[in-house]
Coordinates of C-alpha atoms and ligand atoms in Angstrom, one line a residue:
X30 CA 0.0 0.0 0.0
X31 CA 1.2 3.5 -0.7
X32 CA 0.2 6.5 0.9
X33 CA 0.6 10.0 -0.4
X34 CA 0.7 13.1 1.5
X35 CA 2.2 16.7 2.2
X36 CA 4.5 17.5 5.3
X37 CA 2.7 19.4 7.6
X38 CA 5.6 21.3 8.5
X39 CA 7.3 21.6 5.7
X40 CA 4.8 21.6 2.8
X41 CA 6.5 18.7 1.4
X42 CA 4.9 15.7 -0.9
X43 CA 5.7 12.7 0.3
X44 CA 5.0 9.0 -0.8
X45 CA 4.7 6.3 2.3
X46 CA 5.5 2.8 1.4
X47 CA 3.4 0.1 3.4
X48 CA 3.7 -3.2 3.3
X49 CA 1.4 -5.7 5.5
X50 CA 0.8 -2.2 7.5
X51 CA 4.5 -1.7 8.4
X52 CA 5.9 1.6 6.4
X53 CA 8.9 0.5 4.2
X54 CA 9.9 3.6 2.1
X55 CA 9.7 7.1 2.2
X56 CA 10.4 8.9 -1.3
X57 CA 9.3 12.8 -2.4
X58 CA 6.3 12.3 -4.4
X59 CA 6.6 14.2 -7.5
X60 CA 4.3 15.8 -9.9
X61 CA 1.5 15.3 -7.6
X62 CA -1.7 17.4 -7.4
X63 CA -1.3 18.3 -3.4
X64 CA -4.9 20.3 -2.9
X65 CA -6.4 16.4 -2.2
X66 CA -3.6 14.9 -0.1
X67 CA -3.6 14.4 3.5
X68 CA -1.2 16.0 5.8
X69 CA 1.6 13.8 7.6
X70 CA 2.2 15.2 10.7
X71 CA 4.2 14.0 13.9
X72 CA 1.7 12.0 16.7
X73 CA 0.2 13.6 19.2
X74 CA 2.1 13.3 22.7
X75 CA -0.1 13.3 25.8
X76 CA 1.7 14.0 29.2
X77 CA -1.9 13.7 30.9
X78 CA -4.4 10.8 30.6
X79 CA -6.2 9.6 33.6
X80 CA -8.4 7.1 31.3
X81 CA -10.6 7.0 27.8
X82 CA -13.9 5.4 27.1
X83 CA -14.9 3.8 30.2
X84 CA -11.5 2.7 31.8
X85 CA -9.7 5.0 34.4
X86 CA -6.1 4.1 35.7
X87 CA -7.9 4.7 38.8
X88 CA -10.6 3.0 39.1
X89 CA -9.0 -0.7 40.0
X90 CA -8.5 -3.2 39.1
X91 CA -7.7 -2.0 35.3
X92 CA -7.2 -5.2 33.5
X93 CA -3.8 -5.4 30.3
X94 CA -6.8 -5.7 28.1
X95 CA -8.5 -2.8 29.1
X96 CA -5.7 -0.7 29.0
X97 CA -4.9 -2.1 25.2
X98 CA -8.5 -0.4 24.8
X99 CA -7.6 3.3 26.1
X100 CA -4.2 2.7 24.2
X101 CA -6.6 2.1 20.9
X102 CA -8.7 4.3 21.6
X103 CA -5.9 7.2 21.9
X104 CA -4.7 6.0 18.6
X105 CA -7.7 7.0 16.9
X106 CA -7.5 10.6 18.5
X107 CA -4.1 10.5 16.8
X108 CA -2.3 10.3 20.2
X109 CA 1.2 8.0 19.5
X110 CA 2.8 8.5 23.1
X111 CA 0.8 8.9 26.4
X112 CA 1.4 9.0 30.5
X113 CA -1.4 7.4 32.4
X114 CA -1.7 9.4 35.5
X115 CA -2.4 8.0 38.9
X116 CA -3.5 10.3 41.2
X117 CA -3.7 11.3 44.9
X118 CA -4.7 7.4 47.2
X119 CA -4.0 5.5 49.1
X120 CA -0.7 3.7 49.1
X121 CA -2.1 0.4 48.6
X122 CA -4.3 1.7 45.7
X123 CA -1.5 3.5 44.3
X124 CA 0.5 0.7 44.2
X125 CA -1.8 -1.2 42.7
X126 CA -2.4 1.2 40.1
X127 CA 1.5 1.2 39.1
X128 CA 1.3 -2.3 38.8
X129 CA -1.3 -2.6 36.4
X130 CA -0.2 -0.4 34.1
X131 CA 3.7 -2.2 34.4
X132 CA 1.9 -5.5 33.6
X133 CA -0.2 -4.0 30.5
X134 CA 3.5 -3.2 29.0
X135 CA 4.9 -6.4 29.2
X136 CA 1.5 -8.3 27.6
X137 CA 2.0 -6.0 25.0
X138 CA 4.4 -4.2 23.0
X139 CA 2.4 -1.7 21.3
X140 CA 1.2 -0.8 24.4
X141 CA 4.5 -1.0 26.2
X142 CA 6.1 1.6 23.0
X143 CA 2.9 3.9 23.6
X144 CA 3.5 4.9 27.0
X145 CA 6.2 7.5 27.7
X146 CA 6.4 7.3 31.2
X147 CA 3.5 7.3 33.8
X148 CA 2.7 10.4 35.3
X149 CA 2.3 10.3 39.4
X150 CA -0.5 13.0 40.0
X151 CA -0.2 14.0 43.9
X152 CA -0.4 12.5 47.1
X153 CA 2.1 15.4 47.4
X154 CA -0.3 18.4 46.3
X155 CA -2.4 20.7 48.4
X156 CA -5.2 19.7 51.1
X157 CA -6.9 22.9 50.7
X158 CA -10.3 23.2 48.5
X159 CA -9.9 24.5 45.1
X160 CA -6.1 23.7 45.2
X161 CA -7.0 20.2 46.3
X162 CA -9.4 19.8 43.2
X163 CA -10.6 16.4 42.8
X164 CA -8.4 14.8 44.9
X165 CA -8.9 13.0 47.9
X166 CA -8.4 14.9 50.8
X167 CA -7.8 12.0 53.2
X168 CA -4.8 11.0 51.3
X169 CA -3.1 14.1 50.7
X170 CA -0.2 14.4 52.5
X171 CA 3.6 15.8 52.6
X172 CA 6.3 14.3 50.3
X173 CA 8.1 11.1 51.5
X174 CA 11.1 9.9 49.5
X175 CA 11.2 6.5 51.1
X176 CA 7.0 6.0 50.2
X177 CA 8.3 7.7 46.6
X178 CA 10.9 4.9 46.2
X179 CA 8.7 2.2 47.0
X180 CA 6.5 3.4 44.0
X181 CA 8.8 3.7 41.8
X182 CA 9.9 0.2 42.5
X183 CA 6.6 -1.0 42.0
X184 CA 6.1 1.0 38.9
X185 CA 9.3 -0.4 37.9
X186 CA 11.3 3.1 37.1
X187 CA 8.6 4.2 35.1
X188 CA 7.2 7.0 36.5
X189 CA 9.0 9.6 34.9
X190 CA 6.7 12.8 36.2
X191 CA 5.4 13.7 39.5
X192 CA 3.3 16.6 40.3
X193 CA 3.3 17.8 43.4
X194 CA 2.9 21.3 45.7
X195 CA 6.3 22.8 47.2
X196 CA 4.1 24.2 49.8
X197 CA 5.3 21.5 52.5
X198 CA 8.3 21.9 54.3
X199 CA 11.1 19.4 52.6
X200 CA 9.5 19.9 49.1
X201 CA 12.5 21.5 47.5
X202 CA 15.0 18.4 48.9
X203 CA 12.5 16.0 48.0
X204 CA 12.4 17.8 44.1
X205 CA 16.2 17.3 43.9
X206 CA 15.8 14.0 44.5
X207 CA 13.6 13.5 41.8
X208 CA 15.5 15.4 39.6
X209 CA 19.0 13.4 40.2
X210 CA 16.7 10.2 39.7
X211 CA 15.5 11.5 36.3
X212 CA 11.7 12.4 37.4
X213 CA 10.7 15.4 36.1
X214 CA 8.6 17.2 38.8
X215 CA 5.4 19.0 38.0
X216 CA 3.8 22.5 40.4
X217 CA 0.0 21.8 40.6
X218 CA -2.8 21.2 42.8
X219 CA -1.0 24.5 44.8
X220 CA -1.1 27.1 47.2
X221 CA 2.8 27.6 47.0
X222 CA 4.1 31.1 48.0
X223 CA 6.2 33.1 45.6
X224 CA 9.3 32.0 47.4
X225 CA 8.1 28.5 48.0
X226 CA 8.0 28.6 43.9
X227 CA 11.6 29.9 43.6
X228 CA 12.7 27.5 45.7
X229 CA 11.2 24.3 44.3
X230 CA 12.4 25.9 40.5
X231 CA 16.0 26.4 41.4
X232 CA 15.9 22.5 43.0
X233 CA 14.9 21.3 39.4
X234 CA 10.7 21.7 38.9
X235 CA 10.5 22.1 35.5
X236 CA 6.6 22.2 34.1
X237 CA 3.1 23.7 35.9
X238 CA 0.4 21.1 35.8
X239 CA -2.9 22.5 34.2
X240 CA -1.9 25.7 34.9
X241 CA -5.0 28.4 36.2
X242 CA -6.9 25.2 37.2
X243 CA -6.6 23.2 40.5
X244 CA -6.5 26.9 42.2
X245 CA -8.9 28.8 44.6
X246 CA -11.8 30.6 43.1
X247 CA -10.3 34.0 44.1
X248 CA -7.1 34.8 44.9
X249 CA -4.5 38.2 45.6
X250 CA -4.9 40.1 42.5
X251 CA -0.9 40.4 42.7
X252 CA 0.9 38.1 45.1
X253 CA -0.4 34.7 43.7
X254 CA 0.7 31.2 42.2
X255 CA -0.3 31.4 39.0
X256 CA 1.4 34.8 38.2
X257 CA 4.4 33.7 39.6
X258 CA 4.3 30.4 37.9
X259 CA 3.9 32.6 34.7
X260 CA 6.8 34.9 35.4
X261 CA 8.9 32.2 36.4
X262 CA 11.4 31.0 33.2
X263 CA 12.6 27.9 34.5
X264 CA 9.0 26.4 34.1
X265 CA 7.3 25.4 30.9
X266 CA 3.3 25.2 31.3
X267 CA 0.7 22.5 30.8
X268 CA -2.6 23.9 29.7
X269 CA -6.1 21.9 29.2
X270 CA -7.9 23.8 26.2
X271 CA -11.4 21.8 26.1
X272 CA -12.9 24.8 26.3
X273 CA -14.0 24.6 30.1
X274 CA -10.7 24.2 31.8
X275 CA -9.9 27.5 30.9
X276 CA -11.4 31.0 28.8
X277 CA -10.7 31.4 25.7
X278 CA -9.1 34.7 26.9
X279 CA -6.7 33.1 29.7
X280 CA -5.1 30.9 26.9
X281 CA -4.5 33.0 24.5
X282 CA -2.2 34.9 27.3
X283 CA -0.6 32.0 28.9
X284 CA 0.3 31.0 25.5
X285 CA 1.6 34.3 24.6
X286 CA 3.5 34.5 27.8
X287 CA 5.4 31.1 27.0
X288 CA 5.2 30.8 23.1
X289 CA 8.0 28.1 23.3
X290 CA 7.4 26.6 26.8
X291 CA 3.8 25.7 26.2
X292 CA 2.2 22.5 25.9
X293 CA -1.3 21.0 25.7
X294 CA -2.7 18.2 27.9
X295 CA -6.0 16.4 27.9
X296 CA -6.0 15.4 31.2
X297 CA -8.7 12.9 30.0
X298 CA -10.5 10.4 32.2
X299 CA -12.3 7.2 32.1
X300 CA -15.6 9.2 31.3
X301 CA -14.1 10.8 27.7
X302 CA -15.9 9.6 25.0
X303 CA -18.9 8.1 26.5
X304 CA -22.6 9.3 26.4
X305 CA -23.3 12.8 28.9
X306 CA -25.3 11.8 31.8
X307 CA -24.7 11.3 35.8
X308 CA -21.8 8.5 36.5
X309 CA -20.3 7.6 39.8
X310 CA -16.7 8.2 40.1
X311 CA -13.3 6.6 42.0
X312 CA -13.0 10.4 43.0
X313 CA -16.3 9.5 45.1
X314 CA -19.7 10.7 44.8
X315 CA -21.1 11.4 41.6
X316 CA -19.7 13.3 38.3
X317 CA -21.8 14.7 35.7
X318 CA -21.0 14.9 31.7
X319 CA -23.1 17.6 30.1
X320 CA -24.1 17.6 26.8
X321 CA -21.3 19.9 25.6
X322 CA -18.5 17.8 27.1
X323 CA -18.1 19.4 30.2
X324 CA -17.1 16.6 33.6
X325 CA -17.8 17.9 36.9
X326 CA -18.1 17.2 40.6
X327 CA -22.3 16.9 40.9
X328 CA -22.9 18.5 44.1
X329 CA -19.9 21.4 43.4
X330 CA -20.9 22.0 39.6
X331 CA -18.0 24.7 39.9
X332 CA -15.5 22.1 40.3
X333 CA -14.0 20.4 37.1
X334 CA -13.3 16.7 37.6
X335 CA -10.9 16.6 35.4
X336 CA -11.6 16.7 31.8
X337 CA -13.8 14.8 29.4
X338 CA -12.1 15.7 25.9
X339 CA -9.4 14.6 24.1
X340 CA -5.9 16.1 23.2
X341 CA -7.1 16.3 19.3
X342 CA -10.4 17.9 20.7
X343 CA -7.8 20.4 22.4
X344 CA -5.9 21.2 19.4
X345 CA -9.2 21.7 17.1
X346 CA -10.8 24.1 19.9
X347 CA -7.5 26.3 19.5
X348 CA -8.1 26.0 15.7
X349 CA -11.8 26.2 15.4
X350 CA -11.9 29.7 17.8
X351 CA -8.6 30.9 16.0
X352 CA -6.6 30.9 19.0
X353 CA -3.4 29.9 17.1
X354 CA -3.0 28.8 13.3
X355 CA -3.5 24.9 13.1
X356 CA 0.5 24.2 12.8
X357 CA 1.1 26.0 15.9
X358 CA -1.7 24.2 17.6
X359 CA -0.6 20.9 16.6
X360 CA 2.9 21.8 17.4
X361 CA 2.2 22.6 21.0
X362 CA 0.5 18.7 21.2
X363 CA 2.7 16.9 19.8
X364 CA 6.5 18.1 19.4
X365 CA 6.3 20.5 22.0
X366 CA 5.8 17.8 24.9
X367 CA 8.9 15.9 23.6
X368 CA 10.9 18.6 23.7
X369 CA 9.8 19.3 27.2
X370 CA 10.3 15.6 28.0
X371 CA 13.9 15.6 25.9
X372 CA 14.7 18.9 28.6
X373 CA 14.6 21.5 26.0
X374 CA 16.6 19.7 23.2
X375 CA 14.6 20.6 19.5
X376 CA 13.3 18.2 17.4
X377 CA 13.2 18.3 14.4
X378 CA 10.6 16.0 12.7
X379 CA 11.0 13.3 9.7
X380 CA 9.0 10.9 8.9
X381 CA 11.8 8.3 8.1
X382 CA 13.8 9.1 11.6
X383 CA 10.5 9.8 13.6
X384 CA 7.8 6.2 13.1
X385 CA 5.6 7.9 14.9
X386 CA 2.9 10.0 12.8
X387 CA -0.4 10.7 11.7
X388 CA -2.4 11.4 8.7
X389 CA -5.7 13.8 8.6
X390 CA -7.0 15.8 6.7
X391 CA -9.0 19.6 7.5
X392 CA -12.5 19.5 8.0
X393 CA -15.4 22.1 9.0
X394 CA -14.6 20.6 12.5
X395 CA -11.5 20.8 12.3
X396 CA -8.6 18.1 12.2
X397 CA -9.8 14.4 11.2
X398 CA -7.3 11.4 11.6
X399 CA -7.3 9.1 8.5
X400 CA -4.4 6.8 9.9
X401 CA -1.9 6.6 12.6
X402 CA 1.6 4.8 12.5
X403 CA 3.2 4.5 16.2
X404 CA 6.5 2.7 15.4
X405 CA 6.6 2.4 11.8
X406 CA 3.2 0.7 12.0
X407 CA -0.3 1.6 11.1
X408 CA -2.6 0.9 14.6
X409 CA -5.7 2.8 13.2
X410 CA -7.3 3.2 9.8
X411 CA -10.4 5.6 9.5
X412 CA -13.3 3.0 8.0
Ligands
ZN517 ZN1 -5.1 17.8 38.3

């Protein structure tokens, strides 16, 4: 099978040899109409994803066939690379949560390829309400190296993020830690003075989780976390842009503030993808999807329990409401987060060096995945 299509970032024909689904060759296609062809772009890269289509990392057990079904089912949203993220628990249920995911990548390859890392979302973040978000409050609680070691055991080395609040005493120690065991530590879920920020920075904090969410209702107009997050240069930003998370307004500015240290995440949960309605939730209680897509906590409709959209529903919202061109958009989802994850180092993409990348084409809603090739091979097809 050959594939035709342009270089979305360099404008470039290009012919894709397939054969049995595995891509062989890679020539310039010449004297080809291009106003029909599909765009080849690199795959999406999520940092963020709690769960897809009815299975949550967090709501245990998750079985190694269940998670081959969120890995799918990212594929068809174009995603190529993804963190599961287990958030604030108990330590048994944390563990557990590692564990499952470990044994999902040795049943299966594909899977195993698609996960960058797993993302470890709290117990280290803020008890207080708004900060706290979604998260338990019963298991918040200050950062422990020895409990952090134990986890990582258990997740065997694979948790490559944490996010967590430098508010407690110890955070900045516990950061360089991390750091000098190649964990790349995450601000969120925070009430963190300005100073408390510096400090956790200079020990190595590299990236602000969801940045303007997971934060009080009202705060100091001047002397507040998400300013000083902002101003700070030695963090890049996370931002979710499903059009709830955030105002249209708030992410044009963060974005402007940080054009090259900005990246999307969907922070996508179990309940993405499936019917609106009233579910119950690992979180506890109940969580409501509205008809527009928004997923929140049913007796607090003001808090967001997490989100309910995918990364390629991100991109498109920044497209559809011309927040940035559709390059820039994709960009921010897809290199963007491996350059974050690759500590700053460019990359530059090619199809034949980089197996990982998608094929879609522009539609009234936006961006529309035809097929996506994680490792050279093609894992989805649009029928
Ligand atoms: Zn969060």
């Amino acid at each position: 099978m050959n594939i035709t299509g342009i270089n979305f970032l360099t404008g470039d024909p290009v012919k894709l040899e397939f054969s049995e689904r595995e891509l062989i060759g890679e020539s310039h296609a010449l004297g080809v109409s291009v106003e029909s062809l599909p765009y080849i772009a690199p795959g999406l890269v999520d940092l963020q994803v709690n769960g897809f289509k009815g299975f949550d990392f967090n709501t245990l057990p998750i079985s190694g066939v269940e998670i081959k079904q969120i890995t799918e089912s990212l594929w068809e949203q174009g995603v190529t690379t993804y963190f599961p993220t287990v958030i604030t628990n108990s330590d048994q249920k944390i563990r557990q949560a590692l564990k499952c995911i470990v044994s999902a990548c040795r049943e299966s390859d594909q899977v195993n390829l698609s996960i960058g890392g797993i993302h470890l979302e709290g117990p280290f973040i803020s008890a207080e309400d708004g900060p706290r978000g979604a998260h338990s409050k019963e298991y918040v609680r200050s950062p422990d190296w020895n409990l952090f070691e134990q986890w990582q055991e258990a997740a065997e080395g694979k948790i490559k993020i944490i996010t967590l609040s430098p508010e407690w005493p110890g955070s900045a120690r516990f950061i360089e830690q991390c750091v000098r065991h190649d964990v790349k530590v995450a601000i969120g879920h925070t009430t963190a003075t300005a100073d408390q920020i510096k400090e956790a920075v200079s020990a190595g904090a590299s990236l602000s989780t969801h940045l303007g969410n997971g934060c009080h209702h009202s705060m100091h107009r001047h002397n507040n976390y998400i300013w000083e997050q902002l101003a700070s240069d030695g963090l890049w930003s996370s931002i979710i842009a499903d059009g709830f998370h955030l105002p249209d307004s708030v992410l044009k500015v963060f974005i402007k503030v940080k054009p090259e240290k900005t990246l999307l995440v969907s922070d996508a949960t179990g309940f993405t993808g499936l019917a609106p309605g009233v579910y119950s939730s690992h979180i506890g209680g109940e969580v409501e999807l509205s008809p527009e897509g928004k997923l929140f906590i049913r007796d607090k409709p003001e808090t967001l329990a997490g989100s309910a959209q995918s990364l390629l529903q991100g991109v498109n919202q920044l497209i559809l409401k011309n927040i940035l061109p559709a390059s820039e958009a994709w960009n921010m989802a897809s290199l963007k987060p491996m350059e974050y994850l690759q500590a700053g180092r460019r990359i530059p993409f090619s199809i034949g060096s980089g197996p990982d990348f998608v094929l879609f084409k522009m539609g009234a809603q936006g961006i529309e995945i035809l097929h996506t090739i994680k490792s050279g091979k093609i894992v989805f097809s649009k029928k």
